[in-house]
JSON list of C-alpha atoms in Angstrom, two decimals:
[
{"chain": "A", "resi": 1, "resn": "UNK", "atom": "CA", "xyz": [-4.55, -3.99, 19.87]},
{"chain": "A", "resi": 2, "resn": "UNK", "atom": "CA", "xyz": [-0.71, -4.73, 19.83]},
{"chain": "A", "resi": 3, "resn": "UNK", "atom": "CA", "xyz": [1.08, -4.16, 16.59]},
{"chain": "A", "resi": 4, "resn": "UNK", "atom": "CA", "xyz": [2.50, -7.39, 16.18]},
{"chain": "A", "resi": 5, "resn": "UNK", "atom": "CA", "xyz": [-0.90, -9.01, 16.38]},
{"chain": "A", "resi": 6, "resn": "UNK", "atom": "CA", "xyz": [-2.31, -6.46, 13.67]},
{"chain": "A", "resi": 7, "resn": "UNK", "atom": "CA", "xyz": [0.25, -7.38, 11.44]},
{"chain": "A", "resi": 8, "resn": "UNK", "atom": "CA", "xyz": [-0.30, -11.16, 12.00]},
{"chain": "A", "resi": 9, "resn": "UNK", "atom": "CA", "xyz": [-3.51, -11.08, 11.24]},
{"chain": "A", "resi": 10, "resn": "UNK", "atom": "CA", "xyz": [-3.12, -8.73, 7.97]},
{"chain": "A", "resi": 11, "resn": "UNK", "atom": "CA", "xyz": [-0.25, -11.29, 6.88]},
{"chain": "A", "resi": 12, "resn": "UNK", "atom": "CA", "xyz": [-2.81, -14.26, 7.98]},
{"chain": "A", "resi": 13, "resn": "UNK", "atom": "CA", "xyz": [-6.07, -12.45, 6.01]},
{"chain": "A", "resi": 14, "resn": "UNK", "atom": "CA", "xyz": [-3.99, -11.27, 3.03]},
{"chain": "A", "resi": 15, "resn": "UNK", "atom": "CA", "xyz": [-2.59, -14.88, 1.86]},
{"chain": "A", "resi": 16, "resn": "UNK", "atom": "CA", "xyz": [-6.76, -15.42, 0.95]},
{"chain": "A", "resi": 17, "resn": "UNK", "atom": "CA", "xyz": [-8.10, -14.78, -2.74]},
{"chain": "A", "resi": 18, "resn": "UNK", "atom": "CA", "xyz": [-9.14, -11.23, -2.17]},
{"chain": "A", "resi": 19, "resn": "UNK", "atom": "CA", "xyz": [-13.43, -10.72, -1.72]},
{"chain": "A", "resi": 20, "resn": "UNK", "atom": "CA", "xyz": [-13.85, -8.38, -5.36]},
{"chain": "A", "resi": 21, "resn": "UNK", "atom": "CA", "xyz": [-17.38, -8.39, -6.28]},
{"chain": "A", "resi": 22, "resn": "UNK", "atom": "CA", "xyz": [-18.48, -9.40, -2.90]},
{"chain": "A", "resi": 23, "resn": "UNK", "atom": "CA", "xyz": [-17.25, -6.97, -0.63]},
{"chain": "A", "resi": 24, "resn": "UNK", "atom": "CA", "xyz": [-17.95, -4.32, -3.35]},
{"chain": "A", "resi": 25, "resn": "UNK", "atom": "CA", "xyz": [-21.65, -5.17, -3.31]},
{"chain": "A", "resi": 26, "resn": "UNK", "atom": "CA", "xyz": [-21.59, -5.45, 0.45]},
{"chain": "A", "resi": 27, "resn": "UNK", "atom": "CA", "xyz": [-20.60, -2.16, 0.94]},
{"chain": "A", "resi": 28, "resn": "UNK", "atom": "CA", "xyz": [-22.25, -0.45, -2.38]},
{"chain": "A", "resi": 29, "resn": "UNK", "atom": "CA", "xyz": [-25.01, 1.94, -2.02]},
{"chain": "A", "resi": 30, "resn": "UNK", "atom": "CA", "xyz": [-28.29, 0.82, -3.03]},
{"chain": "A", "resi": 31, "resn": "UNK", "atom": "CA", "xyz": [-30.03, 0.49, -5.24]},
{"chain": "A", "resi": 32, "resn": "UNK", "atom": "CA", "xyz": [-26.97, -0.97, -6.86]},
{"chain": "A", "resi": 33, "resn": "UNK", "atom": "CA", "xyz": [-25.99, 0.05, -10.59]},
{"chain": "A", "resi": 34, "resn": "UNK", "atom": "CA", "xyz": [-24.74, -3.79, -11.80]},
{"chain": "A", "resi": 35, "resn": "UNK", "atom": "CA", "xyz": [-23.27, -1.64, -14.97]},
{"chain": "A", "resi": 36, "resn": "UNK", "atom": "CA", "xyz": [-20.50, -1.17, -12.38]},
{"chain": "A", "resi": 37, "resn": "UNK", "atom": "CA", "xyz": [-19.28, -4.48, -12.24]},
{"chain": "A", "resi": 38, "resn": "UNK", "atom": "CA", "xyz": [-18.55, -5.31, -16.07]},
{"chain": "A", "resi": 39, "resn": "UNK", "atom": "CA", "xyz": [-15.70, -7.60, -15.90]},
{"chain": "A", "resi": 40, "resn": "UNK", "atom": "CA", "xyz": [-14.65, -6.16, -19.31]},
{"chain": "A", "resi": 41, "resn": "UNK", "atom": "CA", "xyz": [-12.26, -3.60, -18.84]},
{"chain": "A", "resi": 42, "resn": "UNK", "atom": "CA", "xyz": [-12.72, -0.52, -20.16]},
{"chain": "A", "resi": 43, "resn": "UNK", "atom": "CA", "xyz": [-9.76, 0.67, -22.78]},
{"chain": "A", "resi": 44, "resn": "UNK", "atom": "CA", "xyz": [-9.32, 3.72, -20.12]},
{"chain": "A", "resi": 45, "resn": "UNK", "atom": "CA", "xyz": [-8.92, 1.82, -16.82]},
{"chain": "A", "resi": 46, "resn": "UNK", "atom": "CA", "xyz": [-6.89, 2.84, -13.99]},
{"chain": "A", "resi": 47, "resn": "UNK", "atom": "CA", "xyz": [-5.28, 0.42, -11.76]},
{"chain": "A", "resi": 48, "resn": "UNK", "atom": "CA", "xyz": [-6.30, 1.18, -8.22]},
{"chain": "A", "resi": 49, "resn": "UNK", "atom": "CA", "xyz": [-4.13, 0.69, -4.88]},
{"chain": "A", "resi": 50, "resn": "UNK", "atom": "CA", "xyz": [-4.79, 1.29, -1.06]},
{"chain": "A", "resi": 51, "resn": "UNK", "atom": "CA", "xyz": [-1.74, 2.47, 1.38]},
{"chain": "A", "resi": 52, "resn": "UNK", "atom": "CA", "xyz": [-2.60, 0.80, 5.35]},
{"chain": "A", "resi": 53, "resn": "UNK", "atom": "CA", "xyz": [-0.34, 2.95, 7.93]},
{"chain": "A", "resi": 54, "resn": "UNK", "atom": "CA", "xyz": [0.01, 1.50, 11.03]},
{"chain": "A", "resi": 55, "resn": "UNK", "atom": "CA", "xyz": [3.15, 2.03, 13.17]},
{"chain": "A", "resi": 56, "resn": "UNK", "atom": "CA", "xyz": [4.26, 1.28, 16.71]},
{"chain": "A", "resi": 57, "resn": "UNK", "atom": "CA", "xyz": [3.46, 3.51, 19.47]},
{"chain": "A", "resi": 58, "resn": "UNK", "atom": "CA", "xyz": [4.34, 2.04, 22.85]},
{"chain": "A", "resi": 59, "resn": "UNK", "atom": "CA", "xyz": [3.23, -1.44, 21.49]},
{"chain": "A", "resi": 60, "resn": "UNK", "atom": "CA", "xyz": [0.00, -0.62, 20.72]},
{"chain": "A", "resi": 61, "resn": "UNK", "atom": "CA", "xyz": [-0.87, -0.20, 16.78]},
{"chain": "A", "resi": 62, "resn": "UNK", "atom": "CA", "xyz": [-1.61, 2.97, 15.42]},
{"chain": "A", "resi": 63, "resn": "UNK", "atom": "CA", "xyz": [-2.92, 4.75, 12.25]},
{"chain": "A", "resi": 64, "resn": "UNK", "atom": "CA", "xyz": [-3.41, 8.35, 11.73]}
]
């Protein structure tokens, strides 16, 4: 896939609310523990983040 046209459509899909709950049940493991999902955050919480690394190479996109 061309880089520009990854980053179009990660600009494009990132402007939405982001899924939460939905994707995390999606992809959870069954049988699901719902205990997971409090929305009351616990006094210990961590904030979490996720680094995407895609770069040029010859116009094509590409992670490592």
């Amino acid at each position: 896939m061309e880089f520009l046209e990854v980053i179009e459509i990660l600009t494009s899909g990132l402007k939405n609310p982001l899924p939460g709950i939905d994707a995390h049940l999606a992809m959870s493991p069954r049988p699901i523990n719902m205990a997971r999902f409090n929305p009351e955050r616990p006094k210990n919480h961590r904030k979490g983040a996720v680094l995407l690394l895609f770069y040029p190479d010859q116009g094509e996109a590409f992670s490592h």
